[in-house]
């Protein structure tokens, strides 16, 4: 059986979901038997490959770069997973959403021409941090801030065996 | 005694009991949010909607509808699951619920209901409106970002404490629970500081100051305990 082509992506999030993924510990060996990590902050390739079976996306869509990347990924990945609360609900990055973008940037960088206000060396900040499904269709949702390694495994393991994950209520909680 | 059927099971109930009470005794789970034992039912949140076959499939809140002889009630179905999920999603979309950043994370009835009813994401667009937090009270705080307008605080304060501090102001999604005539809670002339509203609140909207998230465990059952202990006239 060919190994599943899995990618992970990091948008507007704290990388906690990726840290939790690494917490799979020895289960990573079983993961590696079944899957190949073709793109991720944890591996070298810089270009998102064409045919990805499963992509786990951590983080909200916070700026124009995330937006373009997400639209590209949606074309290239079969199963797109909102990985963790920021991807599912906006979560912590969405704390800024009730406040105008200009005010947020000026509070952080000062009143003079803060980066992110317009397209420049850093991408333009979107008016609001969006959950993934506000931008593209999302196939599966894995809540948690971060989802624990056990929860990630309960979700990933069926996927690695060609099944659709169905988490029990206790493993579906936000927060 | 009244006989009715609940999800096809024949159930006995007392005259004047609600569908919810009958279901509870029969071991049939109906989700609730604004209902709290010990307080009068309000029918505000609609999470407990059930379908009454003998009323042409009408949807009624189980917490506020009395049983009737021969009534046939559907308490769990695909239609009801979808409706309840939609209601929950509207509650989440309407205010700013950021569980990871909430005093009630891990002890919240709304969060638990979302997990129970399979709400794995919110399909409606979030409103992201700014709401205030009032920390003027010496012991407690209120965060309107987390309020679901269930009115449990309003009823706990009026019906059990007898202070009637809380009321609603404004309309629709801009409705706010307010102390007295809208002054900061800390300046309320009626509040006794008993904390019953805090214990009754199902979410992180009302909380105790100086308590970490892990300690912020509510005791909503205390409202029933107090009313039962009280000598009756
Ligand atoms: S009140 Fe409950 S659902 Fe809302 S943010 Fe807090 S824990 Fe989450
Ligand atoms: S603390 Fe007691 S008196 Fe004050 S608002 Fe809450 S329930 Fe009413
Ligand atoms: S403050 Fe709490 S108890 Fe009062 S209406 Fe809001 S959610 Fe309900
Ligand atoms: S619990 Fe019945 S309407 Fe809220």
Short mmCIF file of C-alpha atoms and ligand atoms in Angstrom, two decimals:
data_model
loop_
_atom_site.label_atom_id
_atom_site.label_comp_id
_atom_site.label_asym_id
_atom_site.label_seq_id
_atom_site.Cartn_x
_atom_site.Cartn_y
_atom_site.Cartn_z
CA UNK A 1 0.00 0.00 0.00
CA UNK A 2 1.47 3.41 -0.93
CA UNK A 3 1.94 5.71 2.01
CA UNK A 4 -0.56 8.52 2.52
CA UNK A 5 0.80 11.93 1.47
CA UNK A 6 0.23 14.16 4.50
CA UNK A 7 1.03 17.87 4.86
CA UNK A 8 0.77 20.24 7.82
CA UNK A 9 0.54 24.01 7.55
CA UNK A 10 0.94 26.80 10.10
CA UNK A 11 -1.16 29.98 9.70
CA UNK A 12 -2.20 32.40 12.46
CA UNK A 13 -1.67 30.15 15.47
CA UNK A 14 0.89 29.69 18.21
CA UNK A 15 2.31 26.38 16.83
CA UNK A 16 0.84 24.63 19.87
CA UNK A 17 -1.08 22.27 17.59
CA UNK A 18 2.18 21.31 15.86
CA UNK A 19 3.85 20.81 19.26
CA UNK A 20 0.96 18.54 20.21
CA UNK A 21 1.48 16.62 16.96
CA UNK A 22 5.11 16.02 17.96
CA UNK A 23 3.80 14.80 21.32
CA UNK A 24 2.53 11.73 19.46
CA UNK A 25 5.95 10.37 20.50
CA UNK A 26 6.32 6.68 19.62
CA UNK A 27 3.07 6.81 17.68
CA UNK A 28 5.02 8.87 15.12
CA UNK A 29 6.65 5.56 14.13
CA UNK A 30 3.29 4.09 13.19
CA UNK A 31 2.47 7.36 11.45
CA UNK A 32 5.68 7.10 9.42
CA UNK A 33 4.84 3.54 8.37
CA UNK A 34 1.52 4.64 6.95
CA UNK A 35 2.22 8.21 5.87
CA UNK A 36 4.85 10.45 4.41
CA UNK A 37 5.11 14.04 5.64
CA UNK A 38 5.50 15.79 2.27
CA UNK A 39 5.21 19.39 3.47
CA UNK A 40 5.28 20.90 6.97
CA UNK A 41 7.12 23.39 9.17
CA UNK A 42 8.76 20.21 10.50
CA UNK A 43 10.31 19.14 7.15
CA UNK A 44 12.42 20.81 4.43
CA UNK A 45 10.37 21.29 1.22
CA UNK A 46 9.38 24.91 0.61
CA UNK A 47 6.74 24.39 -2.11
CA UNK A 48 3.36 22.87 -1.34
CA UNK A 49 3.28 19.70 -3.50
CA UNK A 50 0.54 18.95 -6.02
CA UNK A 51 -1.19 15.82 -4.81
CA UNK A 52 -1.58 15.77 -1.08
CA UNK A 53 -4.00 13.27 0.47
CA UNK A 54 -4.51 14.96 3.83
CA UNK A 55 -3.52 18.45 4.98
CA UNK A 56 -3.77 19.55 8.61
CA UNK A 57 -3.95 23.33 8.84
CA UNK A 58 -3.23 25.03 12.16
CA UNK A 59 -4.26 28.64 12.71
CA UNK A 60 -6.78 31.19 11.51
CA UNK A 61 -6.57 33.02 8.18
CA UNK A 62 -5.02 36.25 9.42
CA UNK A 63 -3.39 37.92 6.42
CA UNK A 64 -3.35 37.95 2.62
CA UNK A 65 -0.55 35.39 2.43
CA UNK A 66 -2.62 32.88 4.43
CA UNK A 67 -5.56 33.63 2.17
CA UNK A 68 -3.68 32.93 -1.09
CA UNK A 69 -1.94 29.89 0.33
CA UNK A 70 -5.22 28.42 1.56
CA UNK A 71 -6.87 28.83 -1.86
CA UNK A 72 -3.88 27.07 -3.47
CA UNK A 73 -3.88 24.27 -0.90
CA UNK A 74 -7.58 23.64 -1.41
CA UNK A 75 -6.86 22.88 -5.10
CA UNK A 76 -4.03 20.51 -4.26
CA UNK A 77 -5.26 18.58 -1.23
CA UNK A 78 -7.96 15.92 -1.15
CA UNK A 79 -8.86 16.10 2.55
CA UNK A 80 -8.48 19.46 4.26
CA UNK A 81 -8.56 19.37 8.06
CA UNK A 82 -9.09 22.41 10.30
CA UNK A 83 -6.49 21.48 12.91
CA UNK A 84 -7.18 23.05 16.32
CA UNK A 85 -9.48 25.82 17.56
CA UNK A 86 -7.83 28.73 15.71
CA UNK A 87 -8.48 26.98 12.39
CA UNK A 88 -11.98 25.90 13.46
CA UNK A 89 -13.32 29.06 15.15
CA UNK A 90 -10.72 31.84 14.81
CA UNK A 91 -10.04 31.39 18.55
CA UNK A 92 -7.22 33.48 20.09
CA UNK A 93 -6.26 35.35 16.88
CA UNK A 94 -9.92 36.38 16.57
CA UNK A 95 -9.70 38.28 19.87
CA UNK A 96 -8.77 41.26 17.69
CA UNK A 97 -11.84 40.91 15.48
CA UNK A 98 -14.14 43.36 17.29
CA UNK A 99 -11.37 46.01 17.10
CA UNK A 100 -10.63 47.86 13.82
CA UNK A 101 -7.48 46.56 12.06
CA UNK A 102 -5.83 50.00 12.05
CA UNK A 103 -6.23 50.37 15.81
CA UNK A 104 -4.74 46.93 16.44
CA UNK A 105 -1.68 47.59 14.27
CA UNK A 106 -1.10 51.08 15.68
CA UNK A 107 -1.40 49.84 19.24
CA UNK A 108 1.30 47.25 18.54
CA UNK A 109 3.69 49.12 16.18
CA UNK A 110 3.00 52.77 16.93
CA UNK A 111 1.00 55.36 15.01
CA UNK A 112 3.45 55.87 12.07
CA UNK A 113 2.82 53.59 9.08
CA UNK A 114 2.64 50.24 10.92
CA UNK A 115 3.64 47.12 8.94
CA UNK A 116 0.72 45.02 7.70
CA UNK A 117 -1.56 47.99 7.13
CA UNK A 118 -0.86 47.78 3.39
CA UNK A 119 0.77 45.08 1.25
CA UNK A 120 4.54 45.39 1.73
CA UNK A 121 7.44 43.49 3.22
CA UNK A 122 4.95 41.79 5.48
CA UNK A 123 1.58 40.68 4.10
CA UNK A 124 -1.46 42.85 4.68
CA UNK A 125 -3.44 41.97 7.80
CA UNK A 126 -7.04 40.98 7.02
CA UNK A 127 -9.74 43.03 8.77
CA UNK A 128 -10.57 39.93 10.80
CA UNK A 129 -8.92 36.59 11.56
CA UNK A 130 -11.15 34.01 9.88
CA UNK A 131 -11.80 30.33 10.51
CA UNK A 132 -10.73 28.24 7.50
CA UNK A 133 -14.27 27.31 6.51
CA UNK A 134 -15.11 31.00 6.03
CA UNK A 135 -12.72 30.92 3.04
CA UNK A 136 -12.75 27.39 1.56
CA UNK A 137 -14.75 24.18 2.11
CA UNK A 138 -13.27 22.23 5.00
CA UNK A 139 -13.68 18.44 5.12
CA UNK A 140 -12.97 17.67 8.77
CA UNK A 141 -12.69 19.61 12.02
CA UNK A 142 -10.38 18.73 14.89
CA UNK A 143 -11.13 21.05 17.84
CA UNK A 144 -8.96 21.74 20.87
CA UNK A 145 -6.52 24.42 22.01
CA UNK A 146 -4.37 22.57 21.38
CA UNK A 147 -5.90 19.18 20.65
CA UNK A 148 -4.04 16.72 22.88
CA UNK A 149 -1.75 14.14 21.31
CA UNK A 150 -4.30 11.45 22.28
CA UNK A 151 -7.05 13.35 20.52
CA UNK A 152 -4.87 13.91 17.43
CA UNK A 153 -4.11 10.20 17.33
CA UNK A 154 -7.77 9.20 17.77
CA UNK A 155 -8.43 11.40 14.75
CA UNK A 156 -5.42 10.53 12.57
CA UNK A 157 -5.31 6.80 13.07
CA UNK A 158 -8.59 6.06 11.23
CA UNK A 159 -7.47 8.43 8.43
CA UNK A 160 -4.23 6.47 8.06
CA UNK A 161 -6.33 3.32 7.67
CA UNK A 162 -8.64 4.84 5.08
CA UNK A 163 -11.53 5.47 7.48
CA UNK A 164 -13.34 8.66 8.48
CA UNK A 165 -12.61 9.67 12.06
CA UNK A 166 -15.54 9.93 14.48
CA UNK A 167 -14.44 11.37 17.81
CA UNK A 168 -16.52 10.76 20.97
CA UNK A 169 -18.16 13.83 22.55
CA UNK A 170 -15.43 14.10 25.20
CA UNK A 171 -12.83 14.54 22.44
CA UNK A 172 -14.79 17.14 20.47
CA UNK A 173 -14.60 19.95 23.03
CA UNK A 174 -13.31 23.40 22.15
CA UNK A 175 -10.79 25.02 24.45
CA UNK B 1 -51.94 10.14 36.37
CA UNK B 2 -51.37 11.03 32.75
CA UNK B 3 -50.01 8.63 30.13
CA UNK B 4 -48.03 9.92 27.17
CA UNK B 5 -45.45 8.46 24.79
CA UNK B 6 -41.90 9.77 24.54
CA UNK B 7 -39.86 8.49 21.59
CA UNK B 8 -42.32 5.62 21.37
CA UNK B 9 -42.06 4.67 25.07
CA UNK B 10 -45.17 4.88 27.27
CA UNK B 11 -44.48 7.18 30.22
CA UNK B 12 -46.59 8.09 33.27
CA UNK B 13 -46.60 11.64 34.57
CA UNK B 14 -48.40 13.79 37.12
CA UNK B 15 -50.88 16.40 36.05
CA UNK B 16 -49.04 19.72 35.67
CA UNK B 17 -45.63 18.19 35.07
CA UNK B 18 -43.67 19.32 32.03
CA UNK B 19 -42.52 17.12 29.16
CA UNK B 20 -38.96 17.66 30.38
CA UNK B 21 -39.75 16.35 33.88
CA UNK B 22 -41.49 13.29 32.45
CA UNK B 23 -38.58 12.63 30.11
CA UNK B 24 -36.05 12.95 32.91
CA UNK B 25 -37.83 10.32 34.97
CA UNK B 26 -38.03 8.03 31.93
CA UNK B 27 -34.28 8.43 31.42
CA UNK B 28 -34.68 10.24 28.10
CA UNK B 29 -32.14 12.99 27.61
CA UNK B 30 -33.34 16.34 26.31
CA UNK B 31 -30.66 19.05 26.19
CA UNK B 32 -31.43 22.26 28.10
CA UNK B 33 -29.67 25.56 28.69
CA UNK B 34 -32.00 28.25 30.07
CA UNK B 35 -33.86 25.78 32.28
CA UNK B 36 -32.57 25.29 35.80
CA UNK B 37 -34.24 23.21 38.48
CA UNK B 38 -35.41 25.44 41.31
CA UNK B 39 -36.20 28.36 38.96
CA UNK B 40 -39.36 28.96 36.95
CA UNK B 41 -39.11 27.75 33.34
CA UNK B 42 -38.74 30.49 30.74
CA UNK B 43 -38.55 28.75 27.34
CA UNK B 44 -35.91 31.23 26.24
CA UNK B 45 -33.17 29.21 24.55
CA UNK B 46 -35.24 26.64 22.58
CA UNK B 47 -32.57 23.94 22.92
CA UNK B 48 -35.11 21.62 24.53
CA UNK B 49 -37.46 21.75 21.52
CA UNK B 50 -39.44 18.54 21.03
CA UNK B 51 -41.96 17.58 18.39
CA UNK B 52 -45.53 16.84 19.45
CA UNK B 53 -46.97 14.37 16.91
CA UNK B 54 -50.48 14.71 18.28
CA UNK B 55 -50.32 18.49 17.71
CA UNK B 56 -49.49 18.12 14.02
CA UNK B 57 -45.72 17.97 14.59
CA UNK B 58 -45.58 21.30 16.39
CA UNK B 59 -42.26 22.17 18.04
CA UNK B 60 -42.56 23.16 21.70
CA UNK B 61 -40.02 23.73 24.48
CA UNK B 62 -40.09 20.63 26.69
CA UNK B 63 -39.11 22.68 29.78
CA UNK B 64 -42.19 24.89 29.58
CA UNK B 65 -44.88 22.60 28.12
CA UNK B 66 -47.14 20.60 30.44
CA UNK B 67 -47.93 16.97 29.61
CA UNK B 68 -51.31 15.99 28.23
CA UNK B 69 -53.15 12.67 28.21
CA UNK B 70 -52.36 10.70 25.05
CA UNK B 71 -49.66 13.10 23.89
CA UNK B 72 -47.08 11.62 21.49
CA UNK B 73 -43.72 13.34 21.79
CA UNK B 74 -40.55 12.95 19.73
CA UNK B 75 -37.59 14.03 21.87
CA UNK B 76 -34.77 12.83 19.63
CA UNK B 77 -34.72 12.78 15.85
CA UNK B 78 -32.53 13.92 12.98
CA UNK B 79 -34.70 17.02 12.54
CA UNK B 80 -34.41 17.95 16.23
CA UNK B 81 -30.67 17.28 16.28
CA UNK B 82 -30.22 19.63 13.32
CA UNK B 83 -32.43 22.33 14.90
CA UNK B 84 -30.64 22.14 18.24
CA UNK B 85 -27.29 22.33 16.54
CA UNK B 86 -28.40 25.37 14.54
CA UNK B 87 -29.59 27.10 17.74
CA UNK B 88 -26.23 26.43 19.40
CA UNK B 89 -24.35 27.75 16.39
CA UNK B 90 -26.36 30.97 16.52
CA UNK B 91 -25.46 31.39 20.19
CA UNK B 92 -21.78 30.97 19.35
CA UNK B 93 -21.97 33.29 16.32
CA UNK B 94 -23.76 36.04 18.21
CA UNK B 95 -21.20 36.73 20.98
CA UNK B 96 -17.46 36.18 21.34
CA UNK B 97 -16.84 32.70 22.69
CA UNK B 98 -13.14 31.96 22.81
CA UNK B 99 -13.04 28.90 25.03
CA UNK B 100 -9.25 28.75 25.33
CA UNK B 101 -9.40 32.29 26.72
CA UNK B 102 -12.41 31.92 29.02
CA UNK B 103 -12.76 31.68 32.79
CA UNK B 104 -15.20 28.80 32.36
CA UNK B 105 -13.09 26.69 30.00
CA UNK B 106 -13.71 23.08 31.01
CA UNK B 107 -16.71 23.86 33.27
CA UNK B 108 -19.15 25.37 30.83
CA UNK B 109 -22.62 24.09 29.95
CA UNK B 110 -22.50 25.74 26.52
CA UNK B 111 -19.12 24.21 25.69
CA UNK B 112 -20.38 20.78 26.86
CA UNK B 113 -23.56 21.09 24.81
CA UNK B 114 -21.53 21.88 21.69
CA UNK B 115 -19.50 18.70 22.19
CA UNK B 116 -22.58 16.62 23.02
CA UNK B 117 -24.61 17.81 20.04
CA UNK B 118 -21.72 17.39 17.60
CA UNK B 119 -21.24 21.08 16.83
CA UNK B 120 -17.72 20.76 15.43
CA UNK B 121 -17.83 24.19 13.78
CA UNK B 122 -20.15 27.18 13.38
CA UNK B 123 -21.65 27.44 9.90
CA UNK B 124 -23.06 30.95 10.41
CA UNK B 125 -20.80 33.98 10.08
CA UNK B 126 -19.54 35.20 13.45
CA UNK B 127 -20.73 38.70 14.38
CA UNK B 128 -17.60 39.73 16.33
CA UNK B 129 -19.37 42.65 17.96
CA UNK B 130 -17.55 44.36 20.83
CA UNK B 131 -19.10 43.68 24.24
CA UNK B 132 -17.99 45.03 27.60
CA UNK B 133 -16.78 43.42 30.81
CA UNK B 134 -17.92 44.90 34.14
CA UNK B 135 -15.52 44.25 37.02
CA UNK B 136 -16.92 46.88 39.37
CA UNK B 137 -18.37 44.37 41.85
CA UNK B 138 -16.06 43.51 44.75
CA UNK B 139 -16.47 39.73 44.41
CA UNK B 140 -17.79 39.00 40.92
CA UNK B 141 -17.50 40.02 37.28
CA UNK B 142 -19.72 39.93 34.22
CA UNK B 143 -18.42 39.42 30.68
CA UNK B 144 -21.15 40.10 28.12
CA UNK B 145 -19.03 38.44 25.43
CA UNK B 146 -19.97 35.07 26.95
CA UNK B 147 -23.62 35.71 27.80
CA UNK B 148 -26.28 33.58 26.10
CA UNK B 149 -29.17 35.65 27.51
CA UNK B 150 -30.65 32.58 29.21
CA UNK B 151 -31.93 34.68 32.12
CA UNK B 152 -30.90 32.16 34.77
CA UNK B 153 -29.18 34.98 36.70
CA UNK B 154 -32.29 37.16 36.44
CA UNK B 155 -34.53 34.41 37.85
CA UNK B 156 -32.06 33.22 40.51
CA UNK B 157 -31.74 36.75 41.86
CA UNK B 158 -35.46 37.55 41.75
CA UNK B 159 -36.97 34.19 42.69
CA UNK B 160 -34.47 32.73 45.15
CA UNK B 161 -32.52 35.66 46.60
CA UNK B 162 -35.46 38.05 46.32
CA UNK B 163 -33.20 40.95 45.35
CA UNK B 164 -34.31 41.32 41.69
CA UNK B 165 -31.06 43.04 40.78
CA UNK B 166 -30.78 41.75 37.22
CA UNK B 167 -32.97 42.60 34.26
CA UNK B 168 -32.70 42.76 30.48
CA UNK B 169 -32.11 45.94 28.50
CA UNK B 170 -31.94 46.49 24.75
CA UNK B 171 -33.29 44.22 22.03
CA UNK B 172 -32.33 41.22 19.91
CA UNK B 173 -28.67 40.33 19.86
CA UNK B 174 -27.88 43.68 21.54
CA UNK B 175 -29.82 42.66 24.65
CA UNK B 176 -27.77 42.91 27.84
CA UNK B 177 -28.38 41.69 31.35
CA UNK B 178 -28.03 44.74 33.54
CA UNK B 179 -27.92 45.41 37.27
CA UNK B 180 -30.61 47.77 38.56
CA UNK B 181 -31.13 50.53 35.99
CA UNK B 182 -27.90 49.94 34.10
CA UNK B 183 -25.32 51.26 36.54
CA UNK B 184 -22.13 49.27 37.14
CA UNK B 185 -22.88 46.11 39.15
CA UNK B 186 -20.60 47.30 41.97
CA UNK B 187 -22.85 50.31 42.52
CA UNK B 188 -26.07 48.31 42.68
CA UNK B 189 -28.27 49.24 45.64
CA UNK B 190 -30.22 45.97 45.51
CA UNK B 191 -27.43 43.37 45.13
CA UNK B 192 -26.67 41.56 48.38
CA UNK B 193 -23.50 39.99 46.99
CA UNK B 194 -24.88 36.48 47.59
CA UNK B 195 -23.48 35.05 44.35
CA UNK B 196 -26.56 33.00 43.42
CA UNK B 197 -26.56 34.50 39.91
CA UNK B 198 -22.94 33.44 39.46
CA UNK B 199 -23.70 29.87 40.54
CA UNK B 200 -26.73 29.77 38.23
CA UNK B 201 -24.92 31.09 35.13
CA UNK B 202 -24.21 28.26 32.67
CA UNK B 203 -21.32 30.04 30.92
CA UNK B 204 -18.32 32.21 31.68
CA UNK B 205 -20.47 35.36 31.62
CA UNK B 206 -20.72 35.56 35.41
CA UNK B 207 -17.67 34.55 37.39
CA UNK B 208 -15.96 34.86 40.73
CA UNK B 209 -12.99 37.20 40.95
CA UNK B 210 -9.67 35.87 42.13
CA UNK B 211 -10.35 32.32 41.03
CA UNK B 212 -8.31 30.56 38.38
CA UNK B 213 -10.08 28.87 35.47
CA UNK B 214 -9.55 25.43 37.00
CA UNK B 215 -11.31 26.57 40.22
CA UNK B 216 -14.18 28.30 38.45
CA UNK B 217 -16.64 25.46 38.99
CA UNK B 218 -20.26 26.58 39.23
CA UNK B 219 -22.86 25.03 41.54
CA UNK B 220 -26.15 25.52 39.69
CA UNK B 221 -27.79 22.74 41.75
CA UNK B 222 -27.58 25.00 44.80
CA UNK B 223 -30.62 26.97 43.61
CA UNK B 224 -32.86 23.89 43.91
CA UNK B 225 -31.25 22.91 47.23
CA UNK B 226 -32.00 26.33 48.71
CA UNK B 227 -35.62 26.35 47.53
CA UNK B 228 -36.16 22.83 48.90
CA UNK B 229 -34.66 23.68 52.29
CA UNK B 230 -36.79 26.77 52.63
CA UNK B 231 -39.79 26.36 54.96
CA UNK B 232 -43.02 26.62 53.02
CA UNK B 233 -45.76 29.02 54.03
S1 LIG C 1 -18.67 30.68 27.98
FE1 LIG C 1 -18.32 28.50 27.57
S2 LIG C 1 -18.59 28.31 25.34
FE2 LIG C 1 -18.29 30.49 25.80
S3 LIG C 1 -16.09 30.84 25.60
FE3 LIG C 1 -16.47 30.36 27.76
S4 LIG C 1 -16.11 28.14 27.90
FE4 LIG C 1 -16.40 28.60 25.73
S1 LIG C 2 -25.14 38.50 44.01
FE1 LIG C 2 -27.18 37.86 44.75
S2 LIG C 2 -28.26 39.80 45.03
FE2 LIG C 2 -26.45 40.30 43.82
S3 LIG C 2 -27.16 40.19 41.71
FE3 LIG C 2 -26.37 38.15 42.20
S4 LIG C 2 -28.14 36.97 42.94
FE4 LIG C 2 -28.73 39.14 42.97
S1 LIG C 3 -25.16 36.28 32.61
FE1 LIG C 3 -25.14 34.04 32.58
S2 LIG C 3 -27.05 33.46 33.59
FE2 LIG C 3 -27.25 35.63 33.05
S3 LIG C 3 -28.29 35.60 31.06
FE3 LIG C 3 -26.07 35.67 30.65
S4 LIG C 3 -25.48 33.53 30.42
FE4 LIG C 3 -27.49 33.53 31.38
S1 LIG C 4 -34.24 24.81 28.25
FE1 LIG C 4 -36.23 24.85 27.44
S2 LIG C 4 -36.20 26.66 26.25
FE2 LIG C 4 -34.26 26.70 27.24
#
